[in-house]
Amino acid sequence: MRTERQLLVGSLRKEMNMKKRTLLRTIKKEKEVILQATTEANNKEEIIRLLEEQKTSLAIAFEKCVSTTAGSIDTLKQILLETLDAHHNTSQSMEQLQLTLIQTTEQEVQKLILKNEEILKSTSTETNAINQLQNTLVQKIEDSSTAKKHNDEATLNRLFAEQQQALTDAVVQQQQQALSLDLIKQTMIDVIKDQQLLPVNITNNMKTPQQSNDDTITNILGQHTSMNSNTIDNNHVHSLSRKKSIQYSRIYNQSLSKAALKKSPDQHFFKVSIKSPEPAHVFTKLVIGGTEYSRRLYTLCQRDVIQKDVLNFYFAPPAKDGPYEITIYAKTNKETIYRAAICIRLPGSNISQSVPFPIVYPSFEEHQCILIEPFQGLLRQNEQVLIHMIVPGAHSVKVQNGDDNIELDVDEYKEQVVKKKIRVRGHVHIIGCWEKKTDATICVFKMIC
């Protein structure tokens, strides 16, 4: 409507300008005629006549202009009125359409609300049923676990008592006969092998005698300089029974399994070595006085550096009175759950302080890494240490020393062996990068002041 009005006003102005120009040209021409007539004729009458004619023509032109302008204004008014009427009708149609859309939307929303309420009621009913089923399953699992735990504990206690009595009898008998150390070893091996032939319902677990008997064995062995101090080697030969329902019997073959218990000369940790005929995933649990301690701080499991089929277990118990109960759990690559493989009960020792191990991460066990040194997980600030370990198959290895991030060169990480001397500036993170091209933390040493 605005555009039409502008076009109409523009056309009206253009027409009036044309008429004005025409009128001006006419006036100029008439002036020229008058001047020419005045000059030529110099006659008053002729001039008056010309003026009268000019006046008449001007009056006629003015009347025509006024008539044309009035007609244009009337036409413009008519167009404006028609445009306003059309706009008013369109507005009414839009309001009606908007009202219809609002009503339709409200109806659809009401339907959706009713449908959602029905779905919510149905979902609530299903959720209640699922919760009841879950509670029932959890209760059944707890009951089954409790019953199995009681049965396992009773069986383990019985086996511990049998092995303890057999070992005690063997030691007393050998002491009375004053036999040599080799004969003592052989007798104890025969006694434990006899125990293995007894029918059992779960895996045989090794348990040493009470503290007095352990001290007796240690004193006898300590009299021989050819043997390591505080070491029992081949005295405790432990094999797992071959019961079909217990899968981890495949890990430790009866004829190949061998366990050795050693205490480090610095009195900070114990070491247990087990020979396994096939690769196994293992972890340990340390219990002192009925309290389970963090295996990430006080235990370390890894392959032997030289013998690939030997697994080494290190225990650094806190400075607490014993006895220490150590349980080793294992599973093969074909198994999905860990099972208790060996349980060892050690007497209390004169450990003056606790030196926890470095904190190892899943990539340490996943890639079969081996820590050689340092074994202590706490490093002093500004201390100079050598990081020596085996990291198989990594594309690169980094050492994060506080805020410093150091990528090892070909001399520091060569043939899967890491050797890097650092001065401790903060917590030390050993980081490896394998096939996924992402960094994975292997182990962490904490800094102390």
XYZ file of N, CA and C in Angstrom, residues 188-316:
387
model
N 60.571 -82.643 55.009
C 59.462 -81.682 54.922
C 58.800 -81.727 53.553
N 59.612 -81.915 52.495
C 59.042 -82.029 51.151
C 58.159 -83.260 51.054
N 58.628 -84.375 51.614
C 57.831 -85.606 51.573
C 56.534 -85.457 52.349
N 56.597 -84.778 53.497
C 55.387 -84.595 54.305
C 54.347 -83.791 53.544
N 54.788 -82.706 52.909
C 53.822 -81.863 52.189
C 53.288 -82.582 50.965
N 54.135 -83.377 50.290
C 53.638 -84.158 49.157
C 52.604 -85.164 49.605
N 52.804 -85.746 50.794
C 51.779 -86.651 51.328
C 50.474 -85.915 51.579
N 50.572 -84.676 52.038
C 49.357 -83.884 52.257
C 48.634 -83.611 50.944
N 49.399 -83.476 49.842
C 48.778 -83.192 48.549
C 47.953 -84.366 48.056
N 48.273 -85.571 48.496
C 47.543 -86.745 48.032
C 46.197 -86.893 48.721
N 45.954 -86.151 49.791
C 44.666 -86.238 50.481
C 43.594 -85.588 49.638
N 42.356 -86.149 49.588
C 41.255 -85.526 48.819
C 40.823 -84.246 49.496
N 40.740 -83.150 48.722
C 40.300 -81.859 49.250
C 39.222 -81.304 48.346
N 38.417 -80.361 48.882
C 37.316 -79.771 48.133
C 37.696 -78.459 47.492
N 38.754 -77.795 48.001
C 39.213 -76.555 47.382
C 40.705 -76.641 47.217
N 41.339 -75.613 46.644
C 42.775 -75.592 46.400
C 43.522 -75.640 47.706
N 44.585 -76.505 47.751
C 45.413 -76.568 48.956
C 46.108 -75.233 49.143
N 46.180 -74.739 50.347
C 46.813 -73.468 50.664
C 47.868 -73.705 51.725
N 48.994 -73.060 51.554
C 50.130 -73.254 52.444
C 50.056 -72.300 53.617
N 50.336 -72.814 54.798
C 50.362 -71.998 56.010
C 51.533 -72.465 56.882
N 52.328 -71.550 57.279
C 53.461 -71.892 58.132
C 52.992 -72.095 59.546
N 53.790 -72.731 60.401
C 53.403 -72.928 61.798
C 53.361 -71.613 62.538
N 53.085 -71.718 63.844
C 53.054 -70.539 64.698
C 54.470 -69.982 64.820
N 54.597 -68.829 65.505
C 55.856 -68.097 65.530
C 56.982 -68.916 66.135
N 56.671 -69.710 67.135
C 57.729 -70.501 67.774
C 58.321 -71.510 66.821
N 57.473 -72.179 66.015
C 57.973 -73.158 65.052
C 58.764 -72.485 63.952
N 58.278 -71.265 63.475
C 59.012 -70.561 62.427
C 60.395 -70.157 62.922
N 60.450 -69.692 64.188
C 61.747 -69.305 64.731
C 62.685 -70.505 64.804
N 62.121 -71.696 65.126
C 62.942 -72.907 65.204
C 63.536 -73.238 63.849
N 62.676 -73.189 62.788
C 63.170 -73.490 61.430
C 64.231 -72.491 61.025
N 63.953 -71.191 61.300
C 64.906 -70.149 60.907
C 66.240 -70.321 61.613
N 66.198 -70.677 62.915
C 67.444 -70.861 63.663
C 68.254 -72.028 63.124
N 67.566 -73.143 62.787
C 68.276 -74.309 62.252
C 68.946 -73.958 60.937
N 68.182 -73.258 60.037
C 68.753 -72.934 58.737
C 69.860 -71.898 58.867
N 69.747 -71.007 59.850
C 70.747 -69.956 59.995
C 72.096 -70.481 60.411
N 72.184 -71.724 60.924
C 73.454 -72.295 61.345
C 74.334 -72.669 60.162
N 73.794 -72.667 58.959
C 74.553 -73.080 57.772
C 74.874 -71.843 56.954
N 76.117 -71.523 56.780
C 76.532 -70.322 56.063
C 76.271 -70.416 54.580
N 76.095 -71.598 54.052
C 75.863 -71.738 52.621
C 74.471 -71.298 52.219
N 73.563 -71.161 53.175
C 72.185 -70.756 52.879
C 72.012 -69.298 53.258
N 71.035 -68.625 52.626
C 70.735 -67.239 52.948
C 70.103 -67.157 54.325
N 70.429 -66.106 55.069
C 69.839 -65.902 56.392
C 68.360 -65.617 56.244
N 67.579 -66.231 57.185
C 66.117 -66.039 57.231
C 65.452 -66.480 55.943
N 65.931 -67.572 55.330
C 65.362 -68.036 54.067
C 64.881 -69.456 54.222
N 63.706 -69.721 53.722
C 63.193 -71.090 53.659
C 63.011 -71.406 52.201
N 63.875 -72.263 51.664
C 63.842 -72.553 50.240
C 63.676 -74.054 50.056
N 62.693 -74.399 49.291
C 62.341 -75.794 49.032
C 61.827 -76.502 50.272
N 61.725 -75.801 51.393
C 61.127 -76.414 52.578
C 59.618 -76.459 52.455
N 59.094 -75.459 51.790
C 57.643 -75.392 51.593
C 57.365 -75.563 50.110
N 57.015 -76.707 49.689
C 56.642 -76.947 48.298
C 55.134 -77.038 48.256
N 54.554 -76.134 47.502
C 53.095 -76.045 47.517
C 52.542 -76.313 46.125
N 51.588 -77.191 46.018
C 50.946 -77.475 44.741
C 49.452 -77.423 44.921
N 48.783 -76.957 43.880
C 47.330 -76.866 43.925
C 46.728 -78.173 43.455
N 45.647 -78.582 44.092
C 44.986 -79.836 43.719
C 44.315 -79.703 42.372
N 44.130 -80.833 41.739
C 43.488 -80.845 40.431
C 42.017 -81.205 40.591
N 41.232 -80.243 40.981
C 39.791 -80.458 41.072
C 39.138 -79.777 39.882
N 38.272 -80.452 39.177
C 37.739 -79.940 37.926
C 36.974 -78.646 38.115
N 36.310 -78.476 39.231
C 35.507 -77.273 39.441
C 36.345 -76.058 39.763
N 37.637 -76.228 40.051
C 38.499 -75.106 40.392
C 39.446 -74.890 39.229
N 39.251 -73.745 38.499
C 39.970 -73.540 37.259
C 41.427 -73.187 37.474
N 41.766 -72.548 38.592
C 43.136 -72.095 38.714
C 44.105 -73.208 39.025
N 43.643 -74.457 39.087
C 44.579 -75.570 39.235
C 45.466 -75.706 38.011
N 45.056 -75.083 36.885
C 45.885 -75.125 35.691
C 47.099 -74.217 35.815
N 47.036 -73.244 36.724
C 48.125 -72.275 36.800
C 49.373 -72.916 37.373
N 49.217 -73.649 38.463
C 50.354 -74.222 39.169
C 50.299 -75.743 39.068
N 51.106 -76.294 38.195
C 51.150 -77.736 38.022
C 51.734 -78.388 39.265
N 51.193 -79.566 39.613
C 51.625 -80.217 40.844
C 53.115 -80.538 40.826
N 53.641 -80.849 39.661
C 55.045 -81.251 39.612
C 55.982 -80.082 39.372
N 55.436 -78.903 38.954
C 56.287 -77.783 38.598
C 56.192 -76.620 39.559
N 55.166 -76.596 40.406
C 54.961 -75.433 41.273
C 56.005 -75.402 42.367
N 56.515 -74.175 42.662
C 57.549 -74.026 43.670
C 57.396 -72.665 44.314
N 57.357 -72.608 45.640
C 57.228 -71.332 46.343
C 58.408 -71.155 47.260
N 58.970 -69.967 47.260
C 60.097 -69.667 48.136
C 59.792 -68.405 48.899
N 60.006 -68.406 50.190
C 59.746 -67.258 51.048
C 61.068 -66.683 51.508
N 61.268 -65.401 51.250
C 62.518 -64.755 51.624
C 62.211 -63.415 52.272
N 63.054 -63.025 53.204
C 62.953 -61.706 53.798
C 64.187 -60.926 53.416
N 63.985 -59.700 52.934
C 65.091 -58.886 52.451
C 66.067 -58.593 53.565
N 67.366 -58.493 53.247
C 68.360 -58.188 54.282
C 68.088 -56.874 54.990
N 67.442 -55.893 54.304
C 67.182 -54.625 54.976
C 65.935 -54.667 55.839
N 65.306 -55.833 55.953
C 64.172 -56.050 56.852
C 62.950 -55.216 56.463
N 62.889 -54.706 55.219
C 61.782 -53.852 54.836
C 60.670 -54.605 54.120
N 60.990 -55.707 53.472
C 59.941 -56.429 52.760
C 60.290 -57.907 52.651
N 59.241 -58.710 52.401
C 59.377 -60.135 52.143
C 59.215 -60.374 50.652
N 59.699 -61.521 50.200
C 59.579 -61.905 48.797
C 59.118 -63.350 48.709
N 58.103 -63.584 47.873
C 57.628 -64.936 47.588
C 57.743 -65.152 46.085
N 58.386 -66.234 45.675
C 58.545 -66.556 44.257
C 57.775 -67.825 43.942
N 57.045 -67.797 42.835
C 56.239 -68.944 42.410
C 56.545 -69.230 40.948
N 56.755 -70.485 40.644
C 56.989 -70.895 39.264
C 55.668 -71.354 38.660
N 55.290 -70.743 37.551
C 54.004 -71.036 36.911
C 54.236 -71.594 35.516
N 53.588 -72.704 35.149
C 53.815 -73.304 33.830
C 53.188 -72.526 32.687
N 52.293 -71.580 32.974
C 51.673 -70.787 31.918
C 51.465 -69.370 32.430
N 51.321 -68.393 31.507
C 51.156 -67.002 31.944
C 49.924 -66.848 32.823
N 50.041 -65.989 33.819
C 48.945 -65.787 34.764
C 48.895 -64.331 35.186
N 47.676 -63.877 35.486
C 47.465 -62.557 36.065
C 47.253 -62.743 37.563
N 47.942 -61.956 38.372
C 47.925 -62.186 39.817
C 47.776 -60.863 40.557
N 47.299 -60.950 41.781
C 47.391 -59.857 42.740
C 47.364 -60.466 44.133
N 47.714 -59.691 45.137
C 47.836 -60.208 46.493
C 46.985 -59.392 47.453
N 46.713 -60.006 48.602
C 45.968 -59.341 49.672
C 46.741 -59.534 50.964
N 46.943 -58.435 51.687
C 47.694 -58.453 52.940
C 46.747 -58.125 54.088
N 46.643 -59.053 55.055
C 45.768 -58.879 56.217
C 46.620 -59.017 57.473
N 46.511 -58.021 58.356
C 47.228 -58.039 59.635
C 46.220 -57.797 60.747
N 46.079 -58.771 61.624
C 45.156 -58.613 62.742
C 43.725 -58.384 62.305
N 43.313 -59.029 61.218
C 41.948 -58.887 60.728
C 41.709 -57.647 59.889
N 42.715 -56.801 59.692
C 42.585 -55.576 58.899
C 43.306 -55.756 57.574
N 42.599 -55.488 56.470
C 43.205 -55.604 55.144
C 43.870 -54.282 54.778
N 45.132 -54.345 54.337
C 45.894 -53.160 53.985
C 45.975 -53.030 52.465
N 46.157 -51.793 52.022
C 46.151 -51.498 50.589
C 47.233 -52.285 49.868
N 46.818 -53.063 48.868
C 47.813 -53.830 48.110
C 48.600 -52.928 47.162
N 48.087 -51.729 46.856
C 48.814 -50.816 45.978
C 50.010 -50.185 46.687
N 49.970 -50.131 48.026
C 51.069 -49.529 48.778
C 52.021 -50.561 49.355
N 51.489 -51.704 49.782
C 52.279 -52.649 50.558
C 52.603 -53.938 49.812
N 52.157 -54.089 48.560
C 52.487 -55.291 47.791
C 52.903 -54.902 46.382
N 53.682 -55.752 45.753
C 54.122 -55.554 44.373
C 54.266 -56.919 43.719
N 53.605 -57.115 42.571
C 53.647 -58.388 41.836
C 54.237 -58.125 40.457
N 55.196 -58.952 40.044
C 55.786 -58.803 38.723
C 56.558 -60.065 38.346
N 56.862 -60.184 37.045
C 57.646 -61.303 36.562
C 59.096 -61.165 37.035
N 59.777 -62.300 37.058
C 61.192 -62.284 37.388
C 61.977 -61.755 36.193
N 63.048 -61.034 36.466
C 63.830 -60.429 35.391
C 64.504 -61.485 34.527
N 64.968 -62.567 35.132
C 65.730 -63.590 34.402
C 64.854 -64.770 34.011
N 64.127 -65.335 34.969
C 63.306 -66.519 34.710
C 61.891 -66.077 34.333
N 61.530 -66.295 33.074
C 60.258 -65.798 32.565
C 59.061 -66.514 33.168
N 59.252 -67.747 33.645
C 58.131 -68.508 34.194
C 58.032 -68.378 35.710
N 58.721 -67.413 36.281
C 58.691 -67.202 37.734
C 58.030 -65.861 38.030
N 57.097 -65.870 38.965
C 56.425 -64.659 39.420
C 56.939 -64.307 40.811
N 57.307 -63.051 40.993
C 57.805 -62.576 42.279
C 56.753 -61.709 42.962
N 56.535 -61.954 44.241
C 55.583 -61.195 45.044
C 56.357 -60.551 46.195
N 56.270 -59.232 46.291
C 56.971 -58.498 47.339
C 55.946 -57.925 48.313
N 56.253 -58.023 49.605
C 55.366 -57.537 50.656
C 56.163 -56.631 51.588
N 55.694 -55.409 51.756
C 56.313 -54.465 52.689
C 55.274 -54.092 53.736
